[in-house]
PDB file of C-alpha atoms in Angstrom:
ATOM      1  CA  UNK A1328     302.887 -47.523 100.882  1.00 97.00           C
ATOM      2  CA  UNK A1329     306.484 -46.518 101.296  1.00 98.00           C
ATOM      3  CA  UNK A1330     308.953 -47.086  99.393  1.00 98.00           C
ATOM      4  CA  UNK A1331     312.542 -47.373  99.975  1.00 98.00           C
ATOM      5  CA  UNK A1332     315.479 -47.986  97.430  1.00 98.00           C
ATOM      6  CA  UNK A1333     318.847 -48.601  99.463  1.00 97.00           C
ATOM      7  CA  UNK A1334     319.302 -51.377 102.012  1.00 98.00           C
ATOM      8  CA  UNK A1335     320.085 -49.081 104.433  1.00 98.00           C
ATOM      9  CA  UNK A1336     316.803 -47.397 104.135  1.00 98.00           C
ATOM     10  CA  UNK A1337     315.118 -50.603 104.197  1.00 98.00           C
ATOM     11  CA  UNK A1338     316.472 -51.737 107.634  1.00 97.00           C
ATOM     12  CA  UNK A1339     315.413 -48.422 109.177  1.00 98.00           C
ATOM     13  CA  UNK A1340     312.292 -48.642 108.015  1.00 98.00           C
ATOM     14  CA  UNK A1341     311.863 -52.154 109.408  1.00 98.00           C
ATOM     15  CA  UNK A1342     313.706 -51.489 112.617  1.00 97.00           C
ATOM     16  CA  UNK A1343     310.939 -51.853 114.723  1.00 96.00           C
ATOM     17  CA  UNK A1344     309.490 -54.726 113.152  1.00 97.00           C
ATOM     18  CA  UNK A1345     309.983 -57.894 113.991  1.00 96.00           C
ATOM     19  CA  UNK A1346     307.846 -60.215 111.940  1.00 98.00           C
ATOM     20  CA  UNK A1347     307.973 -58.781 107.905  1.00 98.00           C
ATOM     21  CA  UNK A1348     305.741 -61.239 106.032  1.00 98.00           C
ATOM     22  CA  UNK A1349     307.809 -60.701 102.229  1.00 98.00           C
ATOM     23  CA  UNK A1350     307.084 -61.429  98.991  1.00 98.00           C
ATOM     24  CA  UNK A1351     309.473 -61.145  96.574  1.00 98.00           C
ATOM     25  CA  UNK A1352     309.309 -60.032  92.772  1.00 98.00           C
ATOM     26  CA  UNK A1353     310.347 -59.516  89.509  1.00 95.00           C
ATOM     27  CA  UNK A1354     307.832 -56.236  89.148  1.00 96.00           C
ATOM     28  CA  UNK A1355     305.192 -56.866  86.158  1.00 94.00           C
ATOM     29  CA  UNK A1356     302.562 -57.969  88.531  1.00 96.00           C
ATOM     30  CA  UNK A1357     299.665 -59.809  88.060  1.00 95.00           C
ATOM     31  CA  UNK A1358     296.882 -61.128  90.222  1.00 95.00           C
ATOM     32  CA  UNK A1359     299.119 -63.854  91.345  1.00 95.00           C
ATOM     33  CA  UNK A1360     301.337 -61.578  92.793  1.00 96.00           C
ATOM     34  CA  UNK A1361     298.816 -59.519  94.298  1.00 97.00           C
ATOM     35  CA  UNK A1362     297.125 -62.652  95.648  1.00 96.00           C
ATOM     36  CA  UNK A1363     299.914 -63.507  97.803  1.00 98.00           C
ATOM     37  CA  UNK A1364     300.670 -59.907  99.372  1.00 98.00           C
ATOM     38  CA  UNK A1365     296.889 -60.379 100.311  1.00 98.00           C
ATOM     39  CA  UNK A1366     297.320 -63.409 101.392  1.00 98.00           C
ATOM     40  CA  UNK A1367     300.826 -61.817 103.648  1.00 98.00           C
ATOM     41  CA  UNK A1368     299.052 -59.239 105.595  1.00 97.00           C
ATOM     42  CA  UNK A1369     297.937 -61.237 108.375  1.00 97.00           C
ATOM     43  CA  UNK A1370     300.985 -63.694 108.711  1.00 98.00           C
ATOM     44  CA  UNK A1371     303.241 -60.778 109.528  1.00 97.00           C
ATOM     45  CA  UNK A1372     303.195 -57.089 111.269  1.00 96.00           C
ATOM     46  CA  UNK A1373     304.144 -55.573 108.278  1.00 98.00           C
ATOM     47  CA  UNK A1374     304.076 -56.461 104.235  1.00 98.00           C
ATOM     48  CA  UNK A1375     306.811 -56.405 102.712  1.00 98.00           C
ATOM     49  CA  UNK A1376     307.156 -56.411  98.370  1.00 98.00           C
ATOM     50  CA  UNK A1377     310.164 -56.160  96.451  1.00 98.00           C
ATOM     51  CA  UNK A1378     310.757 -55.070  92.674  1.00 98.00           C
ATOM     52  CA  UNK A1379     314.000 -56.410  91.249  1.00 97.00           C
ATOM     53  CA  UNK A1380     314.839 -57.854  88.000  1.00 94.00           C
ATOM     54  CA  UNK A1381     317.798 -60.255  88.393  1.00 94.00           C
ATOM     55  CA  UNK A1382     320.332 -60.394  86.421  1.00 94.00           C
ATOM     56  CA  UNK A1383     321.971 -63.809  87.503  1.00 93.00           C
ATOM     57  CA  UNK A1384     319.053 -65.605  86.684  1.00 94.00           C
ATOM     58  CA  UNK A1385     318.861 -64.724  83.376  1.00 93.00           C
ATOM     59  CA  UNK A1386     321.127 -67.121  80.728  1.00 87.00           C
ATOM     60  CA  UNK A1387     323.145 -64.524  77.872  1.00 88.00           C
ATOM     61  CA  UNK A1388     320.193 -65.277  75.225  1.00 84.00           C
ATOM     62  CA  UNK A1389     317.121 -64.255  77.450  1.00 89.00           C
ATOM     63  CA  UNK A1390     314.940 -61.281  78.065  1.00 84.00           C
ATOM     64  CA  UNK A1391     316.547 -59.550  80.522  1.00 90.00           C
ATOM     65  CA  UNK A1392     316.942 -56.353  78.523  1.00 89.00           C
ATOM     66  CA  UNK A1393     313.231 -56.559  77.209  1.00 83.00           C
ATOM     67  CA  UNK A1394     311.764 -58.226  80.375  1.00 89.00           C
ATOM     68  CA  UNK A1395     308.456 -55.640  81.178  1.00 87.00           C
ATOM     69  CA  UNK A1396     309.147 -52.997  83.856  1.00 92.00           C
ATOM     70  CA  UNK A1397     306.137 -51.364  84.308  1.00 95.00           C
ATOM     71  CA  UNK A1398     306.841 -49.569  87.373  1.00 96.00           C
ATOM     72  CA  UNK A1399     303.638 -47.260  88.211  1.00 97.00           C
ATOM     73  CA  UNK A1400     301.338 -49.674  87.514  1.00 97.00           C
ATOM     74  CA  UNK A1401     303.057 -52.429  89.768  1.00 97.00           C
ATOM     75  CA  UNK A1402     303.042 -49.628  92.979  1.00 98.00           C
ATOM     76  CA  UNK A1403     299.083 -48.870  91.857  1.00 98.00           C
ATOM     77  CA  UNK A1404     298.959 -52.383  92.232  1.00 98.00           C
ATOM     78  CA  UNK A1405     300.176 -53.026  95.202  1.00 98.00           C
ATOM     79  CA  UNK A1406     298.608 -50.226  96.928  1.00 98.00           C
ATOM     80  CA  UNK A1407     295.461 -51.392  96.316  1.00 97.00           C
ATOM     81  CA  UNK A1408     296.590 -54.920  97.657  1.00 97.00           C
ATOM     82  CA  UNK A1409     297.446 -53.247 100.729  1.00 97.00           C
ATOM     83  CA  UNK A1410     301.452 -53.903 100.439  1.00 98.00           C
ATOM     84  CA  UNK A1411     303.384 -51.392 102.883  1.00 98.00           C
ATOM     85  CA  UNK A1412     306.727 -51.409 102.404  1.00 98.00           C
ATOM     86  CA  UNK A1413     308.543 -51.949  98.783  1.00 98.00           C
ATOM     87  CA  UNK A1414     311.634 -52.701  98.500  1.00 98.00           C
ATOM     88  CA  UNK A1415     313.020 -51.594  95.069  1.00 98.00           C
ATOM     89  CA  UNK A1416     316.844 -51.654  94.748  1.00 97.00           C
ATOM     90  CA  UNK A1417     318.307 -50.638  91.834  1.00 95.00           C
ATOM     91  CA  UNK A1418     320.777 -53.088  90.698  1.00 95.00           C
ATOM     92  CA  UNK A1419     324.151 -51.122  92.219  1.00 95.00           C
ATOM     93  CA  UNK A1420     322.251 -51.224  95.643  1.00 95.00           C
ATOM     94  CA  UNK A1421     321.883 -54.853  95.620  1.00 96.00           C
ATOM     95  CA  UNK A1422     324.962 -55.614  93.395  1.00 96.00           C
ATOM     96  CA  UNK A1423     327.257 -52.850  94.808  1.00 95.00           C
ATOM     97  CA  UNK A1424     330.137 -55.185  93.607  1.00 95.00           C
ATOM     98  CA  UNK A1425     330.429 -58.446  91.058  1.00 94.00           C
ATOM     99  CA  UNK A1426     328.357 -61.079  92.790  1.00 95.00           C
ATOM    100  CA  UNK A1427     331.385 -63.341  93.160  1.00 96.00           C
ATOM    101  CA  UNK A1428     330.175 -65.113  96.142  1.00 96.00           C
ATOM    102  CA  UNK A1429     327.020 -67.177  94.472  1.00 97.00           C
ATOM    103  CA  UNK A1430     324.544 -69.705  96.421  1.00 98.00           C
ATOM    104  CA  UNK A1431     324.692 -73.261  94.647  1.00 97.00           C
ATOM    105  CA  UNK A1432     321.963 -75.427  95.442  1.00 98.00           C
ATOM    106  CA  UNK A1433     322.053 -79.216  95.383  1.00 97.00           C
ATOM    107  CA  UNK A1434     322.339 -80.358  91.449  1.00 98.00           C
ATOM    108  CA  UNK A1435     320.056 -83.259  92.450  1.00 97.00           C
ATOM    109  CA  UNK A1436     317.304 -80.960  92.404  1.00 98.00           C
ATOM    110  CA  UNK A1437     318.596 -77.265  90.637  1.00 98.00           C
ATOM    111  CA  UNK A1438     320.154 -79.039  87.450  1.00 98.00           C
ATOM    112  CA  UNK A1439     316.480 -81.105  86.724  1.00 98.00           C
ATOM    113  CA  UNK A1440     313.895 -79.564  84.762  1.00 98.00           C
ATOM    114  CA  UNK A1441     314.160 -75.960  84.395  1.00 98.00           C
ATOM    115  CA  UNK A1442     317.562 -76.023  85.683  1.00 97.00           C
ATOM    116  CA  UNK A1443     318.334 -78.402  82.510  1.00 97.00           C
ATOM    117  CA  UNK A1444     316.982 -76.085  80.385  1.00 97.00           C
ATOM    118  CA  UNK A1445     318.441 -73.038  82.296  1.00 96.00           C
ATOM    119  CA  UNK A1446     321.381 -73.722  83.654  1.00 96.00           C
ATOM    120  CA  UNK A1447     322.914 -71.716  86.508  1.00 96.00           C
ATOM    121  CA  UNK A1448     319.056 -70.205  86.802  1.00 96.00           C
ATOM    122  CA  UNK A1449     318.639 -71.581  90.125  1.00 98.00           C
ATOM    123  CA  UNK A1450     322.220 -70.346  91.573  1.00 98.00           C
ATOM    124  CA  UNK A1451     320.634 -67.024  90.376  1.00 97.00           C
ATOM    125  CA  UNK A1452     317.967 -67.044  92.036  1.00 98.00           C
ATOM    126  CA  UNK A1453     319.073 -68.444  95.120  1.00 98.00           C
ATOM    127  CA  UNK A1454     322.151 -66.381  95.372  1.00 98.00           C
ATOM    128  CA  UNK A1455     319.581 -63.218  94.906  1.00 98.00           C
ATOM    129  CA  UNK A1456     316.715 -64.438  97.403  1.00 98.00           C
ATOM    130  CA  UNK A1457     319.333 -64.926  99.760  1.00 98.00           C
ATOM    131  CA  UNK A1458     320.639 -61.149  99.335  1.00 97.00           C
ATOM    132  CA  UNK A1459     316.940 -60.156 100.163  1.00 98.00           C
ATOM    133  CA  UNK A1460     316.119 -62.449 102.764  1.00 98.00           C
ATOM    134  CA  UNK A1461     319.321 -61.016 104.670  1.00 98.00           C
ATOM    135  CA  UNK A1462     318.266 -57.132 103.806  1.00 97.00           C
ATOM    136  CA  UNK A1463     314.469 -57.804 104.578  1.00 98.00           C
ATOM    137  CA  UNK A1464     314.992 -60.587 107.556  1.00 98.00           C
ATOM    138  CA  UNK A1465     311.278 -61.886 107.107  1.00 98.00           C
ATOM    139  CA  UNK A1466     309.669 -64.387 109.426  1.00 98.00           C
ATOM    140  CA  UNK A1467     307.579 -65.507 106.645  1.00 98.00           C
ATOM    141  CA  UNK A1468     308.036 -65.073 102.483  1.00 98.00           C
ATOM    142  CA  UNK A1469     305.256 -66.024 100.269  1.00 98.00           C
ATOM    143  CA  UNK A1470     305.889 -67.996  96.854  1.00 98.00           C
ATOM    144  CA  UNK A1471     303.001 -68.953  94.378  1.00 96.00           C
ATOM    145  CA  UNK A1472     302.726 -72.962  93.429  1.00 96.00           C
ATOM    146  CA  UNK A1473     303.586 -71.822  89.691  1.00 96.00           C
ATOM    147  CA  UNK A1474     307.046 -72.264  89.915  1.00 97.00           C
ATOM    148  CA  UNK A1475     307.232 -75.521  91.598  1.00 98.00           C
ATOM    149  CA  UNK A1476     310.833 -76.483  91.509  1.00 98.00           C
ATOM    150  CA  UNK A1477     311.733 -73.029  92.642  1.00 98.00           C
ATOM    151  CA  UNK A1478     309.863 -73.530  95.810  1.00 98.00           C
ATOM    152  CA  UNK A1479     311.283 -76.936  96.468  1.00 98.00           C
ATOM    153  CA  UNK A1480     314.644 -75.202  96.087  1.00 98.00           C
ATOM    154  CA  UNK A1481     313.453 -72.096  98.441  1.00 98.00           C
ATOM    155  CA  UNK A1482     312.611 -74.893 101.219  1.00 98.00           C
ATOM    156  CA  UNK A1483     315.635 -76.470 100.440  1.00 98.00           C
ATOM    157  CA  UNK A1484     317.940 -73.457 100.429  1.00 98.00           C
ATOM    158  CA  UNK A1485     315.896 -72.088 103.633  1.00 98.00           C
ATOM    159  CA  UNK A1486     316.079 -75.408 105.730  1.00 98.00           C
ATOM    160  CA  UNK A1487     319.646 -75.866 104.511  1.00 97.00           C
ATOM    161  CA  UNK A1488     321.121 -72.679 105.701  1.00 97.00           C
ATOM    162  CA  UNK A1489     319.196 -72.362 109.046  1.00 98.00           C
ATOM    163  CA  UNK A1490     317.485 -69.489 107.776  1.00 98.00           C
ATOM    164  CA  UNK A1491     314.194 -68.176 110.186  1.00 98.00           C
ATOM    165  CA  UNK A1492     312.315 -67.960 107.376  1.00 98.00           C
ATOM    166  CA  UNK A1493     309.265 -70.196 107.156  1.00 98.00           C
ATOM    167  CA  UNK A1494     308.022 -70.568 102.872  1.00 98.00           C
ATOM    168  CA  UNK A1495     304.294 -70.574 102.254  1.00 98.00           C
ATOM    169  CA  UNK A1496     303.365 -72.015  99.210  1.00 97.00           C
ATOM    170  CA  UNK A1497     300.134 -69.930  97.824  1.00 96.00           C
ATOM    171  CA  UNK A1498     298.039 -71.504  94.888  1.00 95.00           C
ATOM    172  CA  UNK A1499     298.771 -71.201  91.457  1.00 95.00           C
ATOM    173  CA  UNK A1500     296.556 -68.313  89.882  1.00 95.00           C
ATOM    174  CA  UNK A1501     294.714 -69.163  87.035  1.00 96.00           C
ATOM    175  CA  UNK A1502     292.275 -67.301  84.109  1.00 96.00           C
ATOM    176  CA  UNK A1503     289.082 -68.805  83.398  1.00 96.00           C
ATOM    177  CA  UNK A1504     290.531 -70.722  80.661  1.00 97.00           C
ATOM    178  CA  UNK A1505     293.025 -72.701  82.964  1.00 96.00           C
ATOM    179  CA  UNK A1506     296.066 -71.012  82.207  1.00 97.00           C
ATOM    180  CA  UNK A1507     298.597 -69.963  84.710  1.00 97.00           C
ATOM    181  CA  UNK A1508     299.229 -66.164  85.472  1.00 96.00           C
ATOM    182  CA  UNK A1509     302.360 -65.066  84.489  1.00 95.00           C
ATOM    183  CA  UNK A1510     304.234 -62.063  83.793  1.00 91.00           C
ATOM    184  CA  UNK A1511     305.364 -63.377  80.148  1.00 92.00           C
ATOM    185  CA  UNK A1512     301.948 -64.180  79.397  1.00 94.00           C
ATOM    186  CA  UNK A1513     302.195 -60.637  78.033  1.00 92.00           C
ATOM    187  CA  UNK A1514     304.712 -61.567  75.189  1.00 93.00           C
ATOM    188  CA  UNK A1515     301.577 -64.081  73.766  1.00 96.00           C
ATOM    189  CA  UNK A1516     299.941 -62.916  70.312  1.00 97.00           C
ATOM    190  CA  UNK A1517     296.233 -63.175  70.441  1.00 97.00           C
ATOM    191  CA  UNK A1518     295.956 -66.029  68.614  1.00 97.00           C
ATOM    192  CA  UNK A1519     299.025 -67.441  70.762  1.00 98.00           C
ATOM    193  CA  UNK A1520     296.732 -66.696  74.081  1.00 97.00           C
ATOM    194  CA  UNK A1521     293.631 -68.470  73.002  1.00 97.00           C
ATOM    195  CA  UNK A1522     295.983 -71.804  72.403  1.00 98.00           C
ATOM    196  CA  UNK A1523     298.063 -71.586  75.243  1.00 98.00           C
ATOM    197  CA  UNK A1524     295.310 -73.051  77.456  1.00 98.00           C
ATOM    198  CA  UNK A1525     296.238 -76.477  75.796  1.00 98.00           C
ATOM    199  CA  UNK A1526     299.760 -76.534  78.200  1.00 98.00           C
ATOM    200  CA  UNK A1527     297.092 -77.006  81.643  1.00 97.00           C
ATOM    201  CA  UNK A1528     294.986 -79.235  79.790  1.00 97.00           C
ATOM    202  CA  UNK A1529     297.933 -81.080  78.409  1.00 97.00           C
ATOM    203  CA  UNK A1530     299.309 -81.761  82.267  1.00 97.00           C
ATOM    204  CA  UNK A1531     295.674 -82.685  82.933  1.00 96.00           C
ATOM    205  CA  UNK A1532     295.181 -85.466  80.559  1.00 96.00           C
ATOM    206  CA  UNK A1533     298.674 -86.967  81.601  1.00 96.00           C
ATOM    207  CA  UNK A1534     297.792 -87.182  85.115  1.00 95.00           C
ATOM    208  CA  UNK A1535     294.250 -88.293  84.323  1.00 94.00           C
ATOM    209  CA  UNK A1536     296.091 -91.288  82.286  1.00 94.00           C
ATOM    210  CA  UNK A1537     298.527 -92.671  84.981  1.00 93.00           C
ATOM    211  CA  UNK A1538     296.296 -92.161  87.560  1.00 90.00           C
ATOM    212  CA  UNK A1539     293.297 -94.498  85.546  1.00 90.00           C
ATOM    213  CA  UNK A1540     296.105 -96.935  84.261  1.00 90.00           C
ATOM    214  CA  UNK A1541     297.718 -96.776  87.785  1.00 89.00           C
ATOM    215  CA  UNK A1542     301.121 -95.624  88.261  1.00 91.00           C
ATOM    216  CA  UNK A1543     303.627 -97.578  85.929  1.00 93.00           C
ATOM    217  CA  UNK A1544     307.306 -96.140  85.946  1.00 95.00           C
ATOM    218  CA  UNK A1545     308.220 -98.158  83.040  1.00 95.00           C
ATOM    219  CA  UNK A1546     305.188 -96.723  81.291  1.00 95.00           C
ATOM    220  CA  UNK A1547     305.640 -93.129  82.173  1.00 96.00           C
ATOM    221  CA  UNK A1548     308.498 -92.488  79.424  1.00 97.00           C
ATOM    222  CA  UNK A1549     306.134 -93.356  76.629  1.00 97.00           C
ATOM    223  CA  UNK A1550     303.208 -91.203  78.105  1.00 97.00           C
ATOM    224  CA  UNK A1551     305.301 -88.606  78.625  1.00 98.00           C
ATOM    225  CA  UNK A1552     306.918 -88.532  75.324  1.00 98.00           C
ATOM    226  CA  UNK A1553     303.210 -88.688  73.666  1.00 97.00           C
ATOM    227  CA  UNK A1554     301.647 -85.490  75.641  1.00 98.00           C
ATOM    228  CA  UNK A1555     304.813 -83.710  74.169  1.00 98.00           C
ATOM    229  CA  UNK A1556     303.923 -84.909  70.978  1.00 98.00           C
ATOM    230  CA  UNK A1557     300.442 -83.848  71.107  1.00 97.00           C
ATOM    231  CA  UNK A1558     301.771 -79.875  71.856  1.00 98.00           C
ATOM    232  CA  UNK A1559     304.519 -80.452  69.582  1.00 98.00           C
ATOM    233  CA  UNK A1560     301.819 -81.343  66.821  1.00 98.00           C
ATOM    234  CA  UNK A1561     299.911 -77.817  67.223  1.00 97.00           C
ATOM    235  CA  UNK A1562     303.142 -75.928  66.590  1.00 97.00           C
ATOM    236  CA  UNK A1563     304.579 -75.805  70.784  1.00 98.00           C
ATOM    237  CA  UNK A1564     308.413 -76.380  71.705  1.00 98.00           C
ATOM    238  CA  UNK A1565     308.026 -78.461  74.730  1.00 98.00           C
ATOM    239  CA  UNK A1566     310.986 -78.784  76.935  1.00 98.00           C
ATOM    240  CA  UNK A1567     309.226 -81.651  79.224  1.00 98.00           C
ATOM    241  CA  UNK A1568     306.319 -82.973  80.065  1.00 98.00           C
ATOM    242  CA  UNK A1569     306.567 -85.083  82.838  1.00 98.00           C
ATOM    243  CA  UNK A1570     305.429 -86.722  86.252  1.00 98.00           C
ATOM    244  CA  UNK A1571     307.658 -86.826  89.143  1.00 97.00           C
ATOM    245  CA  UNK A1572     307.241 -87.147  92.797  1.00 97.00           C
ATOM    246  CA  UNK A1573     306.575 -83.944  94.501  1.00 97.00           C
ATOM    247  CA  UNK A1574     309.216 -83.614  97.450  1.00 95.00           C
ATOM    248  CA  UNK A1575     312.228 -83.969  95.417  1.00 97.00           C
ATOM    249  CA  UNK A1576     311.422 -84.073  91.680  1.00 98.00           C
ATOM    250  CA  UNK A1577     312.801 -87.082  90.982  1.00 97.00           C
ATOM    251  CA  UNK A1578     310.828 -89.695  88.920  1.00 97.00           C
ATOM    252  CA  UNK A1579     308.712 -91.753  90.515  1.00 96.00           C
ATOM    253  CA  UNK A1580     309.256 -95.527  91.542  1.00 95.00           C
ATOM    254  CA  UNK A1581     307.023 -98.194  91.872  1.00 91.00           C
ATOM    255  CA  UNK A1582     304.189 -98.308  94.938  1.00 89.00           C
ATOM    256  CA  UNK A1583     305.001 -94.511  95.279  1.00 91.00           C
ATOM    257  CA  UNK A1584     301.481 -92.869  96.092  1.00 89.00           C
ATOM    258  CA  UNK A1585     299.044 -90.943  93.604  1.00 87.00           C
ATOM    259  CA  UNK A1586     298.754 -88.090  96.105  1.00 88.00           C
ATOM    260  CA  UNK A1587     302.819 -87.801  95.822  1.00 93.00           C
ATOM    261  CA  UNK A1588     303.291 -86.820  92.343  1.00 96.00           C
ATOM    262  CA  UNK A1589     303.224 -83.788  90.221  1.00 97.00           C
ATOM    263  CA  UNK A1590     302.818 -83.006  86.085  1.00 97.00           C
ATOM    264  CA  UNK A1591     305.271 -80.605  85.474  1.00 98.00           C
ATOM    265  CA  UNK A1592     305.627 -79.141  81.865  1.00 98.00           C
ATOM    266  CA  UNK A1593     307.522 -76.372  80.224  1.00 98.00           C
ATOM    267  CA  UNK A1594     306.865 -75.298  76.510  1.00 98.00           C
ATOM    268  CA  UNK A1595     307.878 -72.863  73.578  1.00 98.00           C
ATOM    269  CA  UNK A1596     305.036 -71.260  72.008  1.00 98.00           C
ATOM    270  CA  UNK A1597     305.877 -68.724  69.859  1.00 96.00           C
ATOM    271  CA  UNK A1598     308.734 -66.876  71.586  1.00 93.00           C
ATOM    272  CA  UNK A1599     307.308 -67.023  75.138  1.00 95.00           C
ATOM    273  CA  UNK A1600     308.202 -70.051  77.238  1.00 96.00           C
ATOM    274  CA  UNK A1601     305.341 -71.180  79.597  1.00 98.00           C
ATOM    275  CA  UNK A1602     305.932 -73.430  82.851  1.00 98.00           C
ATOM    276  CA  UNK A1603     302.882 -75.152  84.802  1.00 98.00           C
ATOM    277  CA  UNK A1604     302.115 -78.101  87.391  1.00 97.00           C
ATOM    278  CA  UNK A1605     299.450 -79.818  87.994  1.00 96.00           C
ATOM    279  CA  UNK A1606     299.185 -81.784  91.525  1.00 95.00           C
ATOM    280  CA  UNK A1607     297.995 -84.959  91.757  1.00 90.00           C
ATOM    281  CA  UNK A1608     295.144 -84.946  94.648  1.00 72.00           C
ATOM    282  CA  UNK A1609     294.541 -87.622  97.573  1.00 43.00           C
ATOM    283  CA  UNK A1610     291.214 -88.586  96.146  1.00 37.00           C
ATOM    284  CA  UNK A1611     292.847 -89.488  93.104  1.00 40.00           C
ATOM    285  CA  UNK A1612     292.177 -86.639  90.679  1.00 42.00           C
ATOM    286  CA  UNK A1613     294.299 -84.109  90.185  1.00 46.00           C
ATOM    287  CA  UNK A1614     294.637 -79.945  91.165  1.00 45.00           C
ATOM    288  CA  UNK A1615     296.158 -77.038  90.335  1.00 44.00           C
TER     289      UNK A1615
END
């Protein structure tokens, strides 16, 4: 695997490429992330990774600071998942200046949800997946189901701007208990790991509900507010819990189909915040 640090080095090490399948990251990888550089290697003549930890995207109280770097384990890592280029800019290469110029994506679906809760997280992270689309110049970047609203905003942003990037969503990565892989599952206490299982089966039980009582948008509110209750009763901070239609997040209106609509939940437990989604399928259950 090689690895390149400057922008410059990265474009002449792709300069006779012409198809980089890219996935972008944050570094502390997990099997998610190794999943979809797997997944990568045959949608592109070469695989492309990158390691950055983004400032914009962080709001003046996070973990930016403490956020995990664990830098020779992530390039172990993505060795072994067969990754051949990473891209790993230190933050003067891809910030040489003060990021005046930001990317803004539409409020209607950026300032919902997580961008409620964090706001100006998604002109962040736009504005920096931009930067790296334009150094990289992928045909194809790979984005795990996990963060939902973040890819709805990557298709946006991508379709938006005329990019020639096509988004491939890859499956959420889960351990045997249900629970989402994610970096800041590290931050969880053992005792904290053995609950936070109840967040999947949480989204579970609310989709379960609407979809046996059929889909009642007046109802919703009051199911909603009673799955928070239920974490917020085993010592959680939920944020939301909620069901919304999956192709722009809004809530859902009457006749709207099953098979449109997502659970979407974001919780406090302890001092690590945990996001999941939970799909509602065509034959009327619901998936990861």
């Amino acid at each position: 695997m090689h690895i390149v640090h400057s922008i410059a080095d990265l474009r002449a090490a792709l300069a006779d490429r012409r198809r980089p399948a890219f996935v972008p990251t944050m570094g502390n990888l997990h099997d998610g992330h190794l999943a979809l550089v797997r997944q990568a290697k045959p949608l592109g003549d070469v695989t492309v990774a990158s390691i950055f930890v983004n400032r914009l995207q962080f709001l003046p109280h996070e973990d930016f600071d403490s956020y995990p770097r664990t830098w020779e384990a992530d390039c172990d890592k993505l060795r072994g998942a067969g990754c051949d280029l990473l891209f790993a800019p230190r933050e003067a290469d891809l910030y040489p200046a003060p990021q005046t110029f930001r990317v803004h994506p539409d409020p209607a679906l950026a300032d919902i949800l997580e961008g409620y809760f964090r706001p100006g997280f998604f002109t962040g992270v736009c504005t920096v997946v931009t930067k790296l689309f334009n150094a990289v110049q992928p045909s194809v970047a790979l984005f795990g189901r996990k963060d939902y609203q973040q890819v709805r905003v990557m298709e946006q942003l991508v379709a938006q701007l005329a990019m020639p990037v096509q988004i491939v969503v890859a499956e959420t990565a889960r351990a045997d208990d249900g629970l989402a892989l994610s970096s800041r599952n590290g931050y969880l206490s053992v005792e904290e790991r053995a609950e936070a299982a109840r967040l999947p089966q949480t989204l579970r039980r609310l989709a379960d509900t609407v979809r046996a009582r059929g889909l009642d948008p007046a109802a919703l509110p009051a199911l909603e507010a009673e799955a928070m209750a239920q974490l917020a009763a085993r010592g959680w901070q939920p944020d939301y819990l909620t069901v919304r239609r999956r192709d722009d997040l809004q809530p859902p209106a009457a006749g709207d189909r099953p098979d449109g609509l997502v659970a979407l939940g974001a919780a406090r437990l302890g001092r690590t915040r945990l996001i999941d989604n939970l799909e509602f399928d065509l034959a009327g259950g619901t998936a990861a």
